[in-house]
Short mmCIF file of C-alpha atoms in Angstrom, two decimals:
data_model
loop_
_atom_site.label_atom_id
_atom_site.label_comp_id
_atom_site.label_asym_id
_atom_site.label_seq_id
_atom_site.Cartn_x
_atom_site.Cartn_y
_atom_site.Cartn_z
CA MET D 1 -25.95 4.74 -4.24
CA ASN D 2 -24.13 3.40 -1.21
CA ASN D 3 -20.41 4.30 -1.43
CA GLU D 4 -19.25 0.73 -0.79
CA ILE D 5 -21.44 -0.59 -3.62
CA ALA D 6 -20.26 2.20 -5.93
CA ILE D 7 -16.61 1.32 -5.18
CA ILE D 8 -17.17 -2.40 -5.88
CA LEU D 9 -19.01 -1.77 -9.15
CA THR D 10 -16.53 0.88 -10.32
CA LEU D 11 -13.46 -1.22 -9.54
CA SER D 12 -15.01 -4.19 -11.32
CA ALA D 13 -15.77 -2.09 -14.40
CA ILE D 14 -12.28 -0.55 -14.55
CA ILE D 15 -10.47 -3.87 -14.03
CA PHE D 16 -12.51 -5.43 -16.83
CA ALA D 17 -12.40 -2.48 -19.25
CA SER D 18 -8.78 -1.33 -18.82
CA PRO D 19 -7.13 -3.98 -21.05
CA LEU D 20 -9.77 -3.45 -23.75
CA LEU D 21 -9.34 0.33 -23.61
CA SER D 22 -5.56 -0.09 -23.61
CA LYS D 23 -5.71 -1.90 -26.95
CA ILE D 24 -7.94 0.77 -28.47
CA ILE D 25 -5.93 3.86 -27.45
CA LYS D 26 -2.51 2.13 -27.67
CA ILE D 27 -1.48 3.00 -24.09
CA PRO D 28 -0.24 0.36 -21.61
CA THR D 29 -2.84 -1.01 -19.21
CA ILE D 30 -1.32 0.33 -16.00
CA PRO D 31 -1.47 4.04 -16.98
CA VAL D 32 -5.04 3.47 -18.18
CA GLU D 33 -5.98 2.14 -14.73
CA ILE D 34 -4.36 5.14 -13.06
CA ILE D 35 -6.08 7.63 -15.37
CA LEU D 36 -9.48 5.98 -14.91
CA GLY D 37 -8.99 6.05 -11.15
CA SER D 38 -8.34 9.80 -11.34
CA ILE D 39 -11.42 10.33 -13.50
CA VAL D 40 -13.88 8.42 -11.28
CA ILE D 41 -12.73 10.19 -8.11
CA SER D 42 -12.82 13.59 -9.81
CA LEU D 43 -16.36 13.00 -11.13
CA GLY D 44 -17.52 11.91 -7.69
CA ILE D 45 -18.48 8.42 -8.88
CA ILE D 46 -16.63 7.03 -5.87
CA GLU D 47 -15.26 8.60 -2.71
CA GLU D 48 -12.30 7.79 -0.50
CA HIS D 49 -12.96 4.84 1.78
CA PRO D 50 -10.84 2.91 4.32
CA ILE D 51 -11.68 -0.42 2.67
CA LEU D 52 -10.39 0.83 -0.69
CA ASP D 53 -7.19 2.02 1.01
CA LEU D 54 -6.75 -1.37 2.70
CA VAL D 55 -7.27 -3.44 -0.46
CA ALA D 56 -5.00 -1.09 -2.44
CA GLU D 57 -2.24 -1.47 0.16
CA LEU D 58 -2.64 -5.24 -0.09
CA GLY D 59 -2.28 -4.89 -3.87
CA PHE D 60 0.92 -2.89 -3.39
CA LEU D 61 2.34 -5.52 -1.03
CA TYR D 62 1.39 -8.30 -3.43
CA LEU D 63 3.11 -6.42 -6.26
CA LEU D 64 6.32 -6.38 -4.19
CA PHE D 65 5.77 -10.09 -3.53
CA LEU D 66 5.65 -10.67 -7.31
CA VAL D 67 8.85 -8.64 -7.67
CA GLY D 68 10.57 -10.89 -5.14
CA LEU D 69 9.22 -13.88 -7.03
CA GLU D 70 11.45 -12.90 -9.94
CA ILE D 71 14.58 -13.32 -7.80
CA ASP D 72 16.13 -16.72 -7.29
CA LEU D 73 19.02 -16.09 -4.88
CA LYS D 74 20.77 -19.26 -6.02
CA LYS D 75 20.92 -17.87 -9.56
CA LEU D 76 21.78 -14.39 -8.29
CA PHE D 77 24.82 -15.71 -6.44
CA LYS D 78 26.00 -17.21 -9.74
CA VAL D 79 25.79 -13.88 -11.60
CA ASP D 80 29.08 -12.55 -12.90
CA ARG D 81 30.69 -10.50 -10.13
CA SER D 82 31.50 -7.75 -12.62
CA ILE D 83 27.75 -7.26 -13.16
CA ILE D 84 27.14 -7.09 -9.40
CA LYS D 85 29.95 -4.54 -9.02
CA LYS D 86 28.57 -2.47 -11.90
CA GLY D 87 25.10 -2.70 -10.34
CA LEU D 88 26.41 -1.34 -7.05
CA LEU D 89 28.31 1.40 -8.85
CA TYR D 90 25.22 2.24 -10.94
CA THR D 91 23.12 2.65 -7.79
CA ALA D 92 25.81 4.71 -6.05
CA LEU D 93 26.17 6.97 -9.10
CA LEU D 94 22.43 7.62 -9.10
CA TYR D 95 22.54 8.95 -5.54
CA ILE D 96 25.76 10.92 -6.04
CA ILE D 97 24.57 12.62 -9.25
CA THR D 98 21.15 13.29 -7.71
CA LEU D 99 22.77 14.93 -4.69
CA GLY D 100 24.66 17.37 -6.90
CA PHE D 101 21.60 17.91 -9.08
CA CYS D 102 19.34 18.78 -6.13
CA PHE D 103 21.89 21.18 -4.61
CA TYR D 104 22.41 22.91 -7.97
CA PHE D 105 18.66 23.46 -8.50
CA ASN D 106 18.00 24.07 -4.79
CA LEU D 107 15.35 21.35 -4.57
CA PRO D 108 13.79 20.17 -1.29
CA ASN D 109 15.74 17.45 0.51
CA ILE D 110 13.02 14.88 -0.16
CA PHE D 111 14.06 14.91 -3.84
CA ILE D 112 17.52 13.61 -2.90
CA VAL D 113 15.74 10.47 -1.73
CA THR D 114 12.98 10.34 -4.35
CA ILE D 115 14.79 10.81 -7.69
CA PRO D 116 17.21 7.82 -7.36
CA LEU D 117 14.48 5.40 -6.24
CA ILE D 118 14.35 2.15 -8.19
CA SER D 119 11.39 -0.20 -8.17
CA ILE D 120 11.26 -3.26 -10.39
CA GLY D 121 7.58 -3.85 -9.63
CA LEU D 122 6.54 -2.88 -13.14
CA LEU D 123 9.30 -5.07 -14.58
CA ALA D 124 7.14 -8.04 -13.63
CA ALA D 125 4.47 -6.64 -15.94
CA ILE D 126 7.07 -5.84 -18.64
CA LYS D 127 8.54 -9.35 -18.50
CA LYS D 128 5.05 -10.80 -18.70
CA GLU D 129 4.48 -8.83 -21.93
CA TYR D 130 7.90 -9.06 -23.64
CA GLY D 131 9.27 -12.35 -22.36
CA ASP D 132 12.73 -13.43 -21.23
CA LEU D 133 15.05 -10.92 -22.95
CA PRO D 134 18.70 -10.02 -22.06
CA TRP D 135 17.95 -6.38 -21.23
CA ILE D 136 15.04 -7.42 -19.01
CA ASN D 137 17.14 -9.98 -17.13
CA LEU D 138 19.97 -7.48 -16.56
CA SER D 139 17.46 -4.82 -15.58
CA ILE D 140 15.97 -7.15 -12.96
CA ILE D 141 19.39 -8.10 -11.53
CA VAL D 142 20.63 -4.51 -11.31
CA GLY D 143 17.19 -3.28 -10.31
CA LEU D 144 17.15 -5.74 -7.43
CA ILE D 145 20.25 -4.07 -5.98
CA GLY D 146 18.68 -0.65 -6.46
CA GLU D 147 15.35 -1.77 -5.02
CA ILE D 148 16.94 -3.20 -1.89
CA VAL D 149 18.74 0.12 -1.40
CA SER D 150 15.49 1.99 -2.14
CA ILE D 151 13.46 -0.05 0.37
CA VAL D 152 16.15 0.51 2.99
CA VAL D 153 16.07 4.24 2.18
CA LEU D 154 12.25 4.22 2.37
CA THR D 155 12.40 2.53 5.78
CA VAL D 156 15.00 5.00 7.04
CA VAL D 157 13.08 8.01 5.71
CA SER D 158 9.87 6.68 7.22
CA ALA D 159 11.55 6.33 10.62
CA LYS D 160 13.14 9.76 10.33
CA LEU D 161 9.86 11.48 9.39
CA GLU D 162 7.95 9.64 12.11
CA HIS D 163 10.44 9.85 14.99
CA GLY D 164 12.97 12.48 13.95
CA ILE D 165 16.66 11.95 14.67
CA GLY D 166 16.76 10.33 18.07
CA SER D 167 16.87 7.06 19.98
CA GLU D 168 13.79 5.58 18.25
CA PHE D 169 15.27 6.37 14.84
CA TYR D 170 18.53 4.59 15.63
CA PHE D 171 16.61 1.67 17.15
CA THR D 172 14.69 1.28 13.85
CA LEU D 173 18.00 1.16 11.97
CA LEU D 174 19.25 -1.58 14.29
CA GLU D 175 16.00 -3.50 13.75
CA LEU D 176 16.44 -3.24 9.99
CA LEU D 177 20.01 -4.50 10.23
CA GLY D 178 18.82 -7.33 12.46
CA VAL D 179 16.14 -8.35 9.95
CA PHE D 180 18.69 -8.66 7.14
CA LEU D 181 21.00 -10.66 9.41
CA VAL D 182 18.23 -13.04 10.52
CA VAL D 183 16.97 -13.48 6.94
CA GLY D 184 20.50 -14.31 5.81
CA LEU D 185 20.95 -16.86 8.59
CA PHE D 186 17.55 -18.41 7.91
CA TYR D 187 18.39 -18.68 4.20
CA LYS D 188 21.59 -20.53 5.07
CA PHE D 189 19.77 -22.78 7.53
CA PHE D 190 16.94 -23.66 5.13
CA HIS D 191 19.40 -24.15 2.27
CA ASN D 192 21.32 -26.73 4.32
CA LEU D 193 18.10 -28.33 5.55
CA VAL D 194 16.69 -29.00 2.07
CA TRP D 195 20.12 -30.20 0.95
CA TRP D 196 20.12 -32.89 3.64
CA TYR D 197 16.37 -33.58 3.41
CA PRO D 198 15.22 -32.69 -0.14
CA GLY D 199 11.82 -34.29 0.47
CA ILE D 200 10.85 -31.31 2.66
CA LYS D 201 10.19 -29.14 -0.40
CA THR D 202 7.80 -31.59 -2.02
CA TYR D 203 6.13 -32.25 1.34
CA LEU D 204 5.42 -28.55 1.87
CA MET D 205 4.59 -28.00 -1.81
CA PRO D 206 3.69 -31.25 -3.62
CA LYS D 207 4.22 -31.41 -7.37
CA PHE D 208 0.73 -32.83 -7.84
CA ASP D 209 -2.14 -31.99 -5.51
CA ASN D 210 -5.75 -30.90 -5.75
CA GLN D 211 -5.69 -28.69 -2.66
CA GLU D 212 -3.69 -25.77 -4.15
CA GLN D 213 -1.06 -26.30 -1.44
CA ASP D 214 1.47 -24.26 -3.42
CA ILE D 215 -0.70 -21.13 -3.31
CA ARG D 216 -1.63 -21.74 0.32
CA LEU D 217 2.03 -21.97 1.36
CA SER D 218 2.94 -18.89 -0.70
CA MET D 219 0.18 -16.83 0.90
CA ALA D 220 1.10 -18.07 4.37
CA VAL D 221 4.72 -16.95 3.89
CA PHE D 222 3.56 -13.65 2.36
CA PHE D 223 1.25 -12.72 5.24
CA LEU D 224 3.69 -13.99 7.87
CA MET D 225 6.50 -11.74 6.60
CA CYS D 226 4.20 -8.73 6.21
CA ALA D 227 2.91 -9.23 9.75
CA LEU D 228 6.47 -9.50 11.07
CA MET D 229 7.51 -6.23 9.41
CA HIS D 230 4.38 -4.53 10.75
CA TYR D 231 5.13 -5.81 14.26
CA LEU D 232 8.68 -4.48 14.04
CA HIS D 233 7.41 -1.09 12.71
CA LEU D 234 9.47 -1.52 9.54
CA GLU D 235 8.37 -0.99 5.94
CA VAL D 236 5.79 -3.73 5.34
CA ALA D 237 6.67 -3.85 1.63
CA LEU D 238 10.03 -5.35 2.64
CA GLY D 239 8.15 -8.33 4.08
CA GLY D 240 6.26 -8.96 0.83
CA PHE D 241 9.50 -8.72 -1.13
CA ILE D 242 11.38 -11.15 1.16
CA ALA D 243 8.47 -13.63 0.97
CA GLY D 244 8.61 -13.62 -2.84
CA VAL D 245 12.38 -14.19 -2.85
CA PHE D 246 11.98 -17.09 -0.41
CA ILE D 247 9.39 -18.86 -2.59
CA ALA D 248 11.39 -18.25 -5.78
CA THR D 249 14.63 -19.53 -4.26
CA PHE D 250 13.52 -22.74 -2.55
CA PHE D 251 10.52 -23.99 -4.53
CA THR D 252 11.78 -23.94 -8.10
CA HIS D 253 10.47 -27.48 -8.65
CA ASN D 254 6.98 -26.01 -9.10
CA LYS D 255 7.32 -24.39 -12.51
CA GLU D 256 3.66 -23.35 -12.74
CA LEU D 257 3.52 -21.50 -9.41
CA PRO D 258 4.92 -18.12 -10.58
CA HIS D 259 2.42 -18.01 -13.43
CA LYS D 260 -0.48 -18.88 -11.13
CA LEU D 261 0.51 -16.19 -8.63
CA GLU D 262 1.07 -13.59 -11.37
CA ASN D 263 -2.27 -14.30 -13.02
CA PHE D 264 -4.01 -13.94 -9.67
CA GLY D 265 -2.20 -10.68 -8.86
CA PHE D 266 -2.43 -8.92 -12.21
CA GLY D 267 -6.00 -10.05 -12.68
CA TRP D 268 -7.29 -8.56 -9.44
CA LEU D 269 -5.21 -7.18 -6.55
CA VAL D 270 -2.52 -5.23 -8.43
CA PRO D 271 -4.96 -3.30 -10.69
CA ILE D 272 -6.82 -2.10 -7.59
CA PHE D 273 -3.58 -0.57 -6.33
CA PHE D 274 -3.01 1.34 -9.58
CA ILE D 275 -6.64 2.54 -9.62
CA TRP D 276 -6.16 3.75 -6.05
CA VAL D 277 -3.03 5.67 -7.10
CA GLY D 278 -5.19 7.46 -9.66
CA THR D 279 -7.75 8.36 -6.99
CA SER D 280 -5.05 10.22 -5.06
CA LEU D 281 -4.74 12.67 -7.96
CA GLN D 282 -7.90 14.58 -8.77
CA ILE D 283 -7.96 16.16 -12.21
CA GLU D 284 -8.50 19.74 -11.02
CA SER D 285 -5.34 19.60 -8.88
CA ILE D 286 -3.24 19.22 -12.04
CA PHE D 287 -4.03 22.82 -12.98
CA MET D 288 -2.39 24.33 -9.91
CA ASP D 289 0.33 26.85 -10.79
CA ASN D 290 3.59 25.18 -11.91
CA VAL D 291 2.42 21.63 -11.09
CA ILE D 292 2.77 20.35 -14.65
CA THR D 293 6.09 22.14 -15.11
CA ILE D 294 7.57 20.66 -11.93
CA ALA D 295 6.20 17.20 -12.71
CA PHE D 296 7.70 17.29 -16.20
CA PHE D 297 11.01 18.54 -14.76
CA ILE D 298 11.09 15.61 -12.27
CA THR D 299 10.25 13.11 -15.02
CA VAL D 300 13.01 14.35 -17.34
CA ALA D 301 15.50 14.46 -14.45
CA MET D 302 14.80 10.87 -13.38
CA ILE D 303 15.20 9.52 -16.91
CA THR D 304 18.28 11.63 -17.71
CA LEU D 305 20.16 10.77 -14.53
CA ARG D 306 19.48 7.08 -15.06
CA PHE D 307 20.72 7.33 -18.64
CA VAL D 308 24.02 8.81 -17.46
CA SER D 309 24.50 6.07 -14.85
CA SER D 310 23.38 3.26 -17.17
CA LEU D 311 26.15 3.98 -19.67
CA LEU D 312 28.13 1.57 -17.46
CA PHE D 313 26.25 -1.22 -19.27
CA ILE D 314 26.79 -0.05 -22.84
CA LYS D 315 29.15 -2.97 -23.48
CA GLU D 316 26.64 -5.58 -22.31
CA LEU D 317 23.51 -4.11 -23.90
CA GLY D 318 24.46 -1.77 -26.72
CA PHE D 319 22.85 1.65 -27.13
CA LYS D 320 19.28 0.46 -27.78
CA GLY D 321 19.51 -2.02 -24.93
CA VAL D 322 20.65 0.79 -22.64
CA LEU D 323 17.63 2.88 -23.67
CA LEU D 324 15.29 0.03 -22.79
CA PHE D 325 17.19 -0.54 -19.53
CA VAL D 326 16.92 3.16 -18.62
CA HIS D 327 13.18 3.38 -19.20
CA SER D 328 12.53 0.14 -17.32
CA HIS D 329 14.21 1.71 -14.25
CA SER D 330 12.51 5.09 -14.63
CA MET D 331 9.14 3.99 -13.25
CA PRO D 332 9.51 3.72 -9.45
CA LEU D 333 5.79 4.43 -9.18
CA THR D 334 5.07 2.55 -5.97
CA LEU D 335 8.05 3.90 -4.04
CA VAL D 336 7.59 7.49 -5.28
CA VAL D 337 3.96 7.39 -4.14
CA ALA D 338 5.03 5.90 -0.80
CA VAL D 339 7.76 8.51 -0.15
CA ALA D 340 5.57 11.41 -1.33
CA THR D 341 2.70 10.25 0.88
CA LEU D 342 4.99 9.88 3.91
CA ALA D 343 6.50 13.33 3.36
CA TYR D 344 3.09 14.95 2.79
CA HIS D 345 1.46 13.45 5.88
CA THR D 346 4.36 14.66 8.04
CA ASN D 347 4.19 18.17 6.48
CA SER D 348 7.68 17.80 4.98
CA ILE D 349 6.49 18.91 1.52
CA SER D 350 3.75 21.24 0.34
CA ASP D 351 0.61 20.36 -1.62
CA LEU D 352 2.36 21.59 -4.77
CA TYR D 353 5.29 19.19 -4.51
CA TYR D 354 3.10 16.29 -3.41
CA ILE D 355 0.82 16.62 -6.45
CA ALA D 356 3.84 17.17 -8.73
CA LEU D 357 5.52 13.98 -7.45
CA ILE D 358 2.37 11.89 -7.91
CA LEU D 359 1.82 13.35 -11.38
CA ALA D 360 5.47 12.75 -12.29
CA ALA D 361 5.19 9.11 -11.18
CA ILE D 362 2.18 8.67 -13.47
CA LEU D 363 3.83 10.50 -16.38
CA GLU D 364 6.91 8.28 -16.05
CA VAL D 365 4.82 5.13 -16.35
CA ILE D 366 2.91 6.39 -19.39
CA LEU D 367 5.99 7.81 -21.12
CA CYS D 368 8.44 5.00 -20.33
CA MET D 369 6.12 2.07 -21.04
CA THR D 370 5.11 3.70 -24.32
CA LEU D 371 8.75 4.30 -25.28
CA ILE D 372 9.69 0.73 -24.36
CA ARG D 373 6.98 -0.50 -26.70
CA ILE D 374 8.20 1.78 -29.51
CA ILE D 375 11.90 0.98 -29.07
CA SER D 376 11.19 -2.77 -28.84
CA LYS D 377 9.24 -2.74 -32.11
CA PHE D 378 11.97 -0.67 -33.75
CA LYS D 379 14.55 -3.29 -32.79
CA VAL D 380 12.40 -6.09 -34.21
CA LYS D 381 12.08 -4.27 -37.53
CA ILE D 382 15.86 -3.85 -37.77
CA LYS D 383 16.37 -7.53 -37.02
CA ASN D 384 13.84 -8.60 -39.65
CA ASN D 385 15.47 -6.43 -42.30
CA GLN D 386 18.76 -8.15 -41.67
#
C-alpha cells in the first residue's frame, strides 16, 4: 500500500479509536494516542514521511495556540500580586534546585534546561475534562509564567545549539527581546484603540454571522504570528502562543469561540501531534541498556522537584490541591520533545539520552494524568461523605 494512503488511513483509525480504547483500558486519551503511534511505526504499518512531520508540527503549534487561548491578559493583570510573586519564585526555585540536582548526579547540561520545563498545553485538555476548578486556574496562571520562561529558554537553547556562542546567538536574543517589546506595545495600542472605538471588535468578529468570521480571524492571526516567528528565526511555538493570548484578551464577547477552536483542535490536529510523538519512539528502542532506568529517574526527578517548589502554594490549595497542581505541571511533553530533538540533531546528547527523554515525557503523561484522575475522584468521595 502506498505510504501516504497508509498514513491517512492509520491516522484516521487512531483518532477515531483512541477515545473508545481510553474508556476501555482506563488510561487518558493522549497517552493512548502516543502508544498507538509507537506501535504502528514499530510494526511497519506506516513509515516516516515529511507530510506527517508537517501536519504534526502544525498540531503542536495549534496546541500552543489553545494554551494561549486560556490566557486573558486583562484578567491576568488583575491577579493578586502575591500569586504572581509566588509564581515567579516557584519558577526560579525549579531552575535553582535542578541546577544543584544535575551537578550532584553529574547529568548532561541539557538536563539543566529540560527538567524545569513547564508546558500548560495539556492543561487545556485537563480543564476540558474537569472543568473550572481552583487548582486548575492557579495551575494555569503559574504555569503561564513558567511556560513563558520555558519558551524563552527553548528559543535560547535552539539558538545556542544552532549558532554556538557568538554574534548570531546574541542577535537572536536581541530579536527575542524586541518581539516581547513590540507585542507589549501593540497590546497597549490595540487596548486603547478598542476602548475609543469598541465597534472594531464586533466588526472584525461579529456576534452573529454565517461566514465563520470568528474562526477565520483566529486562523489569520495564528498563521501570521507563526510566519513572523519563522521569518525572525525564533521558536515558532511562541507565535502560536501569542496569537492565542491576543484572541483571548480582545475578543471575549464571543463566548462560543474558545469551544469551537478547542473542538476543532482536539478532534483533529492535536491528536496527530501526539501520534507523531509516539512514532518517534519505536518499541525495540525501549530495551536498550539503562533506557527505562534513566527514563524512570527523569520522571521521578521532575515530579519530586516540582513538589518541593509547589509547597509555596500549600496555603492556597491545601495538600491535595498541591498534589494535583504538581502533576498538572509535570507533563511538559511538547517542550521536552522539542528540546530533546534539538539536542539530538545537533549531537549534543547520545541516542540513549534522547530515547530516555522521549520515554520519560510519555511516562509523565501516563502517570500524571492517571494520578490526577485518581486524586480528583478521591477528593469527590471525601466531599460526598461530609
